[in-house]
XYZ file of C-alpha atoms in Angstrom:
614
model
C -27.784 -39.070 -7.902
C -30.877 -40.108 -5.536
C -33.732 -38.006 -6.288
C -33.861 -37.291 -2.478
C -30.704 -34.815 -3.292
C -33.516 -32.611 -5.251
C -36.218 -32.411 -2.533
C -34.663 -29.730 -0.368
C -35.003 -27.864 -3.676
C -38.616 -28.596 -4.650
C -41.840 -26.700 -4.141
C -44.076 -27.336 -1.024
C -47.653 -27.027 -1.710
C -48.996 -23.644 -0.352
C -50.237 -23.799 3.027
C -53.139 -21.494 2.218
C -54.600 -24.022 -0.627
C -57.271 -26.622 0.271
C -58.601 -27.382 -3.108
C -58.152 -30.815 -4.378
C -57.640 -29.323 -8.094
C -54.930 -27.053 -6.934
C -52.851 -29.865 -4.989
C -53.073 -31.683 -8.297
C -51.517 -28.828 -10.260
C -48.715 -28.683 -7.473
C -48.053 -32.186 -7.759
C -47.740 -32.286 -11.601
C -45.331 -28.976 -11.300
C -43.257 -31.060 -8.640
C -43.041 -34.333 -10.910
C -42.522 -32.055 -13.771
C -39.508 -30.375 -12.137
C -37.993 -33.418 -10.836
C -38.142 -35.217 -14.113
C -36.557 -32.197 -15.683
C -33.849 -32.031 -13.097
C -33.070 -35.793 -13.576
C -32.734 -35.412 -17.197
C -30.619 -32.561 -17.219
C -28.423 -34.357 -14.280
C -27.881 -37.500 -16.468
C -26.900 -35.580 -19.571
C -24.116 -33.654 -17.363
C -23.387 -36.961 -15.896
C -22.525 -38.457 -19.381
C -20.945 -35.422 -21.051
C -19.495 -33.120 -18.430
C -18.241 -35.921 -15.955
C -15.202 -34.081 -15.056
C -16.927 -30.843 -14.296
C -20.202 -32.418 -12.811
C -20.036 -30.537 -9.497
C -20.060 -26.961 -11.257
C -22.983 -28.245 -13.577
C -24.971 -29.801 -10.741
C -24.546 -26.632 -8.617
C -25.982 -24.671 -11.541
C -28.826 -27.067 -12.083
C -29.700 -26.818 -8.336
C -29.505 -22.986 -7.931
C -31.496 -22.235 -10.891
C -34.136 -24.818 -9.824
C -34.285 -23.158 -6.708
C -34.714 -19.842 -8.584
C -37.530 -20.901 -10.513
C -39.447 -22.555 -7.527
C -38.978 -19.701 -5.412
C -40.282 -17.208 -8.418
C -43.482 -19.604 -8.490
C -43.864 -19.533 -4.773
C -43.869 -15.726 -4.565
C -46.102 -15.413 -7.715
C -49.791 -15.548 -7.847
C -51.659 -17.697 -5.233
C -51.657 -21.580 -6.342
C -55.343 -21.865 -5.012
C -56.899 -19.550 -7.941
C -58.267 -21.761 -10.381
C -56.683 -19.249 -13.147
C -53.458 -20.272 -12.221
C -53.277 -23.195 -14.277
C -52.549 -20.593 -17.310
C -48.791 -20.165 -15.467
C -47.940 -23.495 -16.306
C -46.708 -22.659 -19.885
C -44.807 -19.893 -18.381
C -43.144 -22.068 -15.822
C -42.044 -24.514 -18.326
C -40.440 -21.783 -20.768
C -38.589 -20.581 -17.622
C -37.478 -24.104 -16.753
C -36.199 -24.835 -20.096
C -34.266 -21.375 -20.344
C -32.532 -21.828 -16.959
C -31.343 -25.397 -17.778
C -30.207 -24.142 -21.316
C -28.160 -21.565 -19.490
C -27.140 -24.151 -16.788
C -25.542 -25.979 -19.630
C -24.092 -22.972 -21.039
C -22.261 -22.692 -17.885
C -21.015 -26.154 -17.729
C -19.322 -25.737 -21.053
C -17.808 -22.413 -19.988
C -16.471 -24.440 -17.033
C -14.710 -26.813 -19.328
C -12.711 -24.221 -20.393
C -11.171 -23.436 -17.123
C -8.568 -25.026 -14.782
C -9.532 -27.252 -12.028
C -8.219 -24.671 -9.343
C -10.325 -21.820 -11.131
C -13.493 -24.112 -10.841
C -12.620 -24.731 -7.056
C -12.576 -21.096 -6.809
C -15.807 -20.682 -8.448
C -17.533 -22.949 -6.442
C -16.211 -21.262 -3.157
C -17.347 -17.687 -4.206
C -20.623 -19.112 -5.102
C -21.137 -20.685 -1.688
C -19.792 -17.169 -0.427
C -22.478 -15.339 -2.449
C -25.499 -17.641 -1.567
C -24.315 -17.423 2.239
C -24.252 -13.758 1.746
C -27.514 -13.728 0.388
C -29.147 -15.860 3.341
C -27.846 -13.304 5.590
C -29.481 -10.460 3.740
C -32.672 -12.220 3.516
C -32.483 -12.667 7.530
C -32.196 -8.947 7.855
C -28.686 -8.762 8.565
C -26.611 -5.864 7.306
C -24.178 -7.668 4.817
C -22.189 -4.612 4.561
C -21.241 -4.564 8.233
C -17.698 -4.585 8.439
C -15.722 -6.819 11.221
C -14.732 -5.130 14.410
C -11.440 -3.509 14.226
C -9.741 -2.176 17.139
C -8.142 1.312 16.073
C -4.683 2.343 17.052
C -3.251 5.456 15.535
C 0.225 4.793 14.507
C 2.886 7.166 15.888
C 3.647 10.734 13.991
C 0.187 10.832 12.172
C 0.915 14.776 13.219
C 4.231 16.416 13.920
C 5.739 19.359 15.821
C 6.948 22.644 14.335
C 11.099 22.079 13.598
C 13.513 23.878 16.232
C 15.456 24.983 13.132
C 14.334 28.408 12.393
C 14.894 28.179 8.541
C 12.891 24.622 8.302
C 10.145 25.899 10.447
C 9.641 28.773 7.959
C 10.283 26.838 4.831
C 7.565 24.275 6.047
C 5.003 27.101 6.842
C 5.662 28.567 3.364
C 4.665 24.777 1.900
C 1.644 24.816 4.094
C 0.612 28.091 2.514
C 1.309 26.321 -0.841
C -1.198 23.687 -0.007
C -4.120 26.489 1.553
C -3.832 27.679 -2.050
C -3.777 24.705 -3.707
C -6.680 23.450 -1.649
C -8.564 26.607 -1.434
C -8.583 27.063 -5.443
C -9.926 23.650 -5.837
C -12.911 24.202 -3.591
C -13.638 27.407 -4.643
C -13.545 26.751 -8.357
C -14.027 22.784 -9.024
C -15.488 21.187 -5.796
C -16.661 17.737 -6.434
C -14.936 17.597 -9.883
C -11.828 15.276 -10.170
C -9.294 18.110 -10.658
C -8.912 21.817 -11.243
C -8.111 23.880 -14.320
C -6.352 26.804 -12.485
C -6.171 29.420 -15.458
C -9.753 28.824 -16.619
C -11.154 28.622 -12.996
C -13.077 25.319 -13.826
C -13.219 21.209 -12.921
C -11.434 19.106 -15.111
C -12.046 15.329 -15.232
C -9.884 12.583 -16.314
C -11.228 9.418 -18.019
C -9.131 7.386 -15.551
C -11.670 7.663 -12.902
C -14.715 7.105 -15.231
C -17.618 8.988 -13.934
C -16.309 8.855 -10.039
C -15.875 12.325 -8.811
C -13.437 13.565 -6.353
C -10.277 12.756 -7.058
C -8.495 15.784 -5.607
C -10.691 15.743 -2.226
C -9.733 11.776 -1.763
C -5.872 12.300 -2.947
C -5.667 15.539 -0.501
C -7.059 13.878 2.628
C -4.115 12.619 4.435
C -2.074 16.071 3.294
C -4.689 17.844 4.793
C -4.553 15.687 7.988
C -0.636 15.883 8.498
C -0.560 19.620 8.063
C -3.447 20.032 10.728
C -5.529 21.588 8.152
C -8.628 19.893 10.461
C -11.099 22.291 9.185
C -10.634 21.524 5.434
C -10.044 17.586 6.412
C -13.276 17.938 8.237
C -15.398 19.439 4.975
C -13.641 16.595 2.783
C -14.909 14.043 5.331
C -18.445 15.580 4.985
C -18.234 15.730 1.214
C -17.099 11.961 1.029
C -19.976 10.790 3.035
C -22.498 12.506 1.283
C -21.216 12.292 -2.414
C -18.592 10.014 -2.947
C -20.556 7.240 -4.717
C -18.758 4.009 -6.603
C -22.050 2.543 -8.085
C -21.259 4.327 -11.616
C -21.506 2.433 -14.797
C -18.247 3.682 -16.080
C -14.846 2.243 -16.935
C -11.929 3.055 -14.899
C -8.134 2.523 -14.407
C -7.641 -0.094 -11.838
C -4.464 1.057 -11.104
C -5.194 4.817 -10.940
C -8.402 4.074 -8.979
C -6.480 2.113 -6.683
C -3.548 4.059 -5.648
C -5.398 7.464 -5.404
C -9.029 6.568 -4.138
C -8.288 3.472 -2.217
C -4.738 4.121 -0.857
C -6.216 7.550 0.141
C -9.354 6.409 1.943
C -7.061 3.867 3.826
C -4.297 6.551 4.787
C -7.133 8.820 6.033
C -8.786 5.899 8.185
C -5.504 5.116 9.621
C -4.465 8.799 10.378
C -8.152 9.743 11.788
C -9.678 6.771 12.777
C -12.976 7.662 10.989
C -15.083 4.573 9.992
C -16.306 6.191 7.118
C -12.834 6.042 5.125
C -12.854 2.355 5.987
C -16.244 1.487 4.705
C -15.512 3.298 1.324
C -12.219 1.952 1.002
C -13.554 -1.507 1.528
C -16.660 -0.841 -0.868
C -14.444 0.110 -3.664
C -11.744 -2.420 -3.133
C -14.832 -5.038 -3.612
C -15.818 -3.143 -6.986
C -12.123 -3.878 -8.154
C -12.144 -7.688 -7.624
C -13.640 -8.826 -10.980
C -10.527 -7.147 -12.699
C -9.057 -10.240 -11.721
C -11.096 -12.601 -13.493
C -8.661 -13.554 -16.340
C -7.391 -17.256 -17.069
C -4.015 -16.169 -14.954
C -5.487 -13.746 -12.403
C -3.429 -10.946 -13.843
C -5.740 -8.037 -13.581
C -7.168 -6.206 -16.476
C -6.066 -2.376 -16.700
C -9.639 -1.315 -17.406
C -13.091 -2.188 -15.350
C -16.532 -1.474 -16.077
C -17.353 -0.863 -12.119
C -21.169 -1.707 -12.805
C -20.809 -4.607 -15.268
C -17.465 -6.329 -14.119
C -16.374 -6.552 -17.347
C -12.574 -5.714 -18.021
C -10.244 -5.153 -20.774
C -6.559 -3.863 -21.312
C -5.395 -0.660 -23.156
C -5.684 -1.071 -26.650
C -1.887 0.258 -27.312
C -0.643 -2.460 -24.742
C 1.779 -4.832 -26.355
C -0.738 -7.659 -27.729
C -3.332 -7.202 -25.497
C -1.158 -7.190 -22.363
C -1.535 -6.137 -18.604
C 1.056 -3.429 -17.368
C 3.871 -4.527 -14.790
C 3.769 -1.106 -12.933
C -0.203 -1.437 -12.970
C -0.978 -4.958 -12.007
C 2.270 -4.837 -9.710
C 1.113 -1.781 -7.672
C -1.941 -3.463 -5.722
C -0.212 -5.142 -3.130
C 0.020 -2.851 -0.153
C -3.479 -1.453 -0.507
C -5.130 -5.178 -0.960
C -3.210 -6.366 2.090
C -4.546 -3.693 4.400
C -8.195 -4.558 2.452
C -7.900 -7.813 3.734
C -6.907 -6.681 7.198
C -9.931 -3.990 7.466
C -12.514 -6.394 5.740
C -11.606 -9.672 7.242
C -12.119 -10.769 3.403
C -8.862 -12.923 2.736
C -9.463 -12.302 -1.138
C -7.807 -9.299 -1.466
C -4.840 -10.686 -0.196
C -5.123 -13.821 -2.293
C -5.298 -12.124 -5.522
C -2.284 -9.975 -4.988
C -0.254 -13.003 -3.809
C -1.375 -15.137 -6.855
C 0.366 -12.109 -8.991
C 3.329 -13.203 -7.358
C 3.114 -16.743 -8.366
C 2.395 -16.199 -11.731
C 5.718 -14.202 -12.252
C 7.777 -16.747 -10.448
C 6.951 -19.344 -12.974
C 8.205 -17.061 -15.648
C 11.739 -16.981 -17.032
C 13.109 -13.294 -16.877
C 15.391 -12.081 -19.444
C 18.547 -11.169 -17.826
C 16.616 -11.221 -14.759
C 14.580 -8.358 -15.956
C 10.729 -7.947 -15.841
C 9.109 -6.944 -19.172
C 6.650 -4.162 -18.943
C 3.924 -6.368 -20.884
C 2.233 -9.498 -19.639
C -0.560 -11.534 -21.362
C -3.377 -12.086 -18.786
C -4.801 -14.883 -20.944
C -1.471 -16.971 -21.832
C 0.556 -16.011 -18.642
C 3.402 -14.980 -21.383
C 5.560 -11.728 -21.651
C 4.407 -9.447 -24.611
C 6.945 -7.040 -26.084
C 10.405 -7.218 -24.101
C 10.739 -3.524 -23.126
C 11.940 -3.015 -19.570
C 11.872 0.295 -17.707
C 12.317 1.351 -14.259
C 10.177 4.666 -15.036
C 6.707 4.698 -16.872
C 5.164 0.943 -17.039
C 7.627 -0.568 -14.501
C 8.284 1.975 -11.895
C 6.413 1.130 -8.914
C 6.386 -2.693 -9.530
C 9.847 -2.741 -7.998
C 8.901 -0.058 -5.285
C 5.940 -2.448 -4.009
C 8.469 -5.486 -3.745
C 10.512 -3.453 -1.175
C 7.785 -1.576 0.562
C 5.656 -4.901 0.816
C 8.683 -6.488 2.747
C 8.898 -3.359 4.984
C 5.101 -3.114 5.765
C 5.037 -6.667 6.744
C 7.438 -5.692 9.494
C 10.177 -7.525 7.275
C 8.442 -10.991 7.230
C 7.406 -11.013 3.526
C 10.785 -12.889 2.432
C 9.356 -13.498 -0.961
C 8.972 -9.759 -1.448
C 12.203 -9.190 -0.059
C 13.928 -11.558 -2.202
C 12.168 -10.557 -5.512
C 13.169 -6.693 -4.886
C 17.124 -7.265 -4.158
C 17.179 -9.699 -7.218
C 15.551 -7.147 -9.507
C 17.549 -4.421 -8.252
C 20.823 -6.509 -9.021
C 19.460 -7.153 -12.605
C 18.766 -3.644 -12.999
C 22.323 -2.221 -11.788
C 23.803 -4.750 -14.261
C 21.805 -4.015 -17.323
C 20.260 -0.669 -17.032
C 22.526 1.259 -15.159
C 25.282 3.460 -16.852
C 27.262 6.354 -16.274
C 27.461 9.297 -18.838
C 30.963 10.358 -19.784
C 30.798 13.395 -17.562
C 29.957 10.914 -14.410
C 26.156 11.078 -13.969
C 24.609 8.078 -13.039
C 21.290 7.161 -14.870
C 18.740 4.311 -15.571
C 18.438 3.508 -19.229
C 15.543 1.541 -20.657
C 15.749 -1.814 -22.280
C 14.013 -2.453 -25.612
C 14.706 -6.346 -26.906
C 18.481 -6.342 -25.571
C 19.155 -2.835 -26.633
C 19.553 0.374 -24.417
C 17.787 3.519 -25.052
C 19.754 6.035 -23.126
C 16.957 8.034 -21.537
C 15.922 8.526 -18.115
C 12.227 9.660 -17.178
C 10.976 12.062 -14.358
C 9.260 8.986 -13.239
C 12.347 7.050 -12.889
C 13.721 9.570 -10.319
C 11.955 8.002 -7.765
C 14.440 5.157 -7.559
C 16.813 7.396 -5.898
C 14.626 7.291 -2.598
C 13.455 3.739 -3.281
C 17.080 2.258 -3.280
C 18.002 4.257 -0.268
C 15.046 2.855 1.730
C 15.850 -0.484 1.014
C 19.583 0.055 1.311
C 19.648 -0.986 5.126
C 18.272 -4.527 4.116
C 20.595 -5.222 1.228
C 22.350 -8.540 1.150
C 25.823 -8.708 2.100
C 27.801 -5.628 2.445
C 25.924 -3.610 -0.275
C 24.361 -1.120 2.203
C 27.037 1.620 1.572
C 27.048 0.733 -2.130
C 23.245 1.365 -2.409
C 23.531 4.347 -0.601
C 26.106 6.088 -2.977
C 23.776 4.995 -5.955
C 20.863 6.610 -4.384
C 22.768 9.904 -3.802
C 24.168 9.628 -7.668
C 20.778 9.292 -8.841
C 19.405 11.964 -6.799
C 22.297 14.215 -8.368
C 21.411 13.248 -11.838
C 17.772 14.117 -11.266
C 18.609 17.589 -9.570
C 20.656 18.173 -12.785
C 17.737 17.759 -15.063
C 16.031 20.380 -12.976
C 19.255 22.738 -13.094
C 19.871 22.484 -16.861
C 16.499 24.185 -17.916
C 15.320 27.634 -18.119
C 12.432 27.300 -15.286
C 14.620 25.150 -12.967
C 11.990 22.597 -13.171
C 12.446 19.221 -14.673
C 11.297 17.583 -18.234
C 9.200 14.578 -18.457
C 12.334 12.852 -19.746
C 15.765 13.569 -20.194
C 18.457 11.838 -22.477
C 22.147 10.994 -22.493
C 23.114 10.626 -26.369
C 24.577 12.739 -28.865
C 26.717 14.689 -26.537
C 23.600 15.531 -24.429
C 23.324 14.800 -21.037
C 20.373 15.528 -18.623
C 18.612 17.381 -21.221
C 15.044 16.765 -23.108
C 15.755 16.632 -26.748
C 12.153 16.113 -27.881
C 9.693 18.507 -27.829
C 7.108 15.831 -26.404
C 9.542 15.077 -23.326
C 9.877 18.997 -22.295
C 6.716 19.482 -20.275
C 6.628 19.547 -16.671
C 2.708 18.431 -14.931
C 3.928 18.928 -11.287
C 5.526 15.534 -10.666
C 6.575 14.391 -7.366
C 9.490 11.592 -8.000
C 12.469 14.055 -7.651
C 11.213 15.889 -4.463
C 10.231 12.312 -3.050
C 13.835 11.190 -3.605
C 15.044 14.309 -1.885
C 12.961 13.397 1.053
C 14.471 9.963 1.572
C 18.069 11.139 1.129
C 17.198 13.726 3.859
C 15.891 11.430 6.378
C 18.598 8.756 5.635
C 21.974 11.392 5.554
C 20.564 14.795 7.066
C 22.751 16.228 4.239
C 21.808 19.969 3.790
C 21.593 20.027 0.000
C 18.835 17.825 -0.139
C 16.792 20.700 1.656
C 18.430 23.376 -0.782
C 17.407 21.587 -3.685
C 13.858 21.162 -2.427
C 13.631 24.696 -1.681
C 14.864 25.373 -5.287
C 12.007 23.780 -6.566
C 9.503 25.503 -4.233
C 10.980 28.734 -5.461
C 10.270 27.517 -9.306
C 6.976 26.337 -8.490
C 5.977 29.425 -6.951
C 7.499 31.550 -9.732
C 6.300 29.537 -12.857
C 3.354 27.458 -11.834
C 1.629 29.394 -9.485
C -1.421 31.338 -10.760
C -4.422 32.962 -9.429
C -6.682 29.746 -9.370
C -4.183 27.189 -8.238
C -1.020 25.537 -9.489
C -0.623 24.662 -13.094
C 2.036 22.508 -15.065
C 4.065 24.217 -18.032
C 4.497 22.970 -21.451
C 8.043 23.610 -21.987
C 10.617 23.766 -19.044
C 13.254 25.033 -21.787
C 11.175 28.261 -22.645
C 12.134 31.342 -20.759
C 8.246 32.172 -19.861
C 6.074 29.590 -19.011
C 3.103 28.512 -21.353
C 0.593 26.600 -18.396
C -1.294 23.591 -19.427
C -4.287 24.476 -17.243
C -4.048 21.268 -14.917
C -3.696 21.045 -11.198
C -3.003 17.427 -11.008
C -4.705 15.660 -7.842
C -1.073 14.116 -7.141
C 0.391 17.670 -6.709
C -1.540 17.985 -3.383
C -1.118 13.997 -2.355
C 2.496 13.963 -3.313
C 4.546 16.994 -4.378
C 3.538 19.293 -1.539
C 3.493 16.342 1.052
C 7.079 15.428 0.311
C 8.093 19.005 0.295
C 6.572 19.103 3.899
C 8.010 16.116 5.078
C 11.506 17.081 3.770
C 11.383 20.500 6.214
C 9.501 18.117 9.122
C 11.411 16.235 11.673
C 12.166 12.742 11.343
C 9.369 11.663 13.960
C 6.694 12.851 11.607
C 5.397 10.069 9.848
C 8.591 7.821 11.088
C 9.874 5.237 8.432
C 9.815 3.024 11.554
C 5.899 2.954 11.898
C 4.646 4.237 8.128
C 4.887 3.180 4.508
C 4.227 5.371 1.491
C 2.222 3.908 -1.248
C 3.348 5.025 -4.827
C 1.034 8.208 -4.342
C 2.589 9.180 -1.154
C -0.680 7.750 1.383
C 1.312 6.562 4.250
C 0.060 3.041 5.282
C 1.069 1.541 8.702
C 3.304 -1.310 8.744
C 1.492 -4.742 9.680
C 3.227 -5.591 13.143
C 1.360 -8.864 13.329
C 1.178 -9.546 9.716
C 2.260 -13.322 9.285
């Protein structure tokens, strides 16, 4: 490498200096620096030739840093500055040793990862240069805002639907008012003890209920409450925390909630906050495969997986439930990294063999191989399938890859997991190493709505068949509610030993205000207008009011088979984000958040279809 290459990075004599002694000192420093860089370069060329580009960029970058520090240090015209030579030499040595360590680390990476690192380094330098020039590096590109149709609706003409819809708005006012009174700024509310509650899923980020409830407040036209939430977010929502968060939960609740609030209201604060948080989540993808970690420290960027996950694996429902939000982040920020990260997840999955066409819940982010062969359409797997379908719909049906992956997976689920009980109830079992566990979770009940949503695009003549499947799953999940004392569904229910749609284990009998059954009722109503779905939804409303409502909000219950409720003292943020929103839409007209224009993320945050997405 010619020495001229190094010249742009070398220090120039201080323009203020006129002393010959000072000039000779600077000249010595320049020669020392050039010689040091040259030796490092030769060493790298001999031993690290395959990755020399990365090594050289490291040398140049660190040399530049040393010289910058020297130039901004004590004036070199000062005769006493000679005492700095020793510190400068030590700094050079330390930086070059660091460069060599980086080069060794580079040898462990694949060529495509090295290229991406170089591009990232270039982007970082470019952004830093802009910052030194006085420009705002956080300024987002101009995006012309257009509110999609149906952000707010009108009162239903049907008197009964109108009254029931108004009742659900009252429930939202009670839930929100209690949170604001007793737990404002906390993540969630303890409605019995009337105090704040914080889950470790969010680290030390605050305000989960505020962000999660934004779009519900807006679509119910609770604009005074929406403005109060906006004011809190502008002043208090802070992501600069030294804490570990769940990437999945923060994405679906915070990123999803902020994106939805932006698309509904057009307020720039929501776009800015969503992109800011999205950028803080990007280090989670720094794994050998690009499959993200489950947990991430937002300050250090260090990630890890749940210690209980099979062999240090990432979870299908977690890394597979980022697509909708990240595609919108790329659109709103102009940064293609978000979209590239989630599209790479598909590349990894498509290279793998699927047992019986199924996707196991565990995938090792280091090796890119499946962990334990456990398959579930409920917990650990559920929203991965949902996002394949919704990615296709959100793309205005141009994402053919997502479409194929969804319908292929649904066929494998039907073949291997769907079963009928002796009395004719259709359920989706879990698959563990080839053996079925005849259990269905409350979380799995979302599948009725998902299958109905995708039925119109089903291959061949399967549309009618899939609508029948969706209706059967809705009926089974309704039975899981109807067969309890409180008329609220258990966390999981079983089909074995003569038992059908009933929880048999104590740790599966609780109800934590979950939305999945009501979600399916809402979709089934929209597609069929069969009045039974509204009736089933109203049954749930009455049970919630009778058994979950307390003076300080709404609480989950520990045993739905007990004659009197034992409250768990938590008002989950998703109760406001999902359960009450789906109930409100169940009794609204179809032009309120119409499916032709909106897709819901897995936390029920509506996102507009990308009409111009390629």
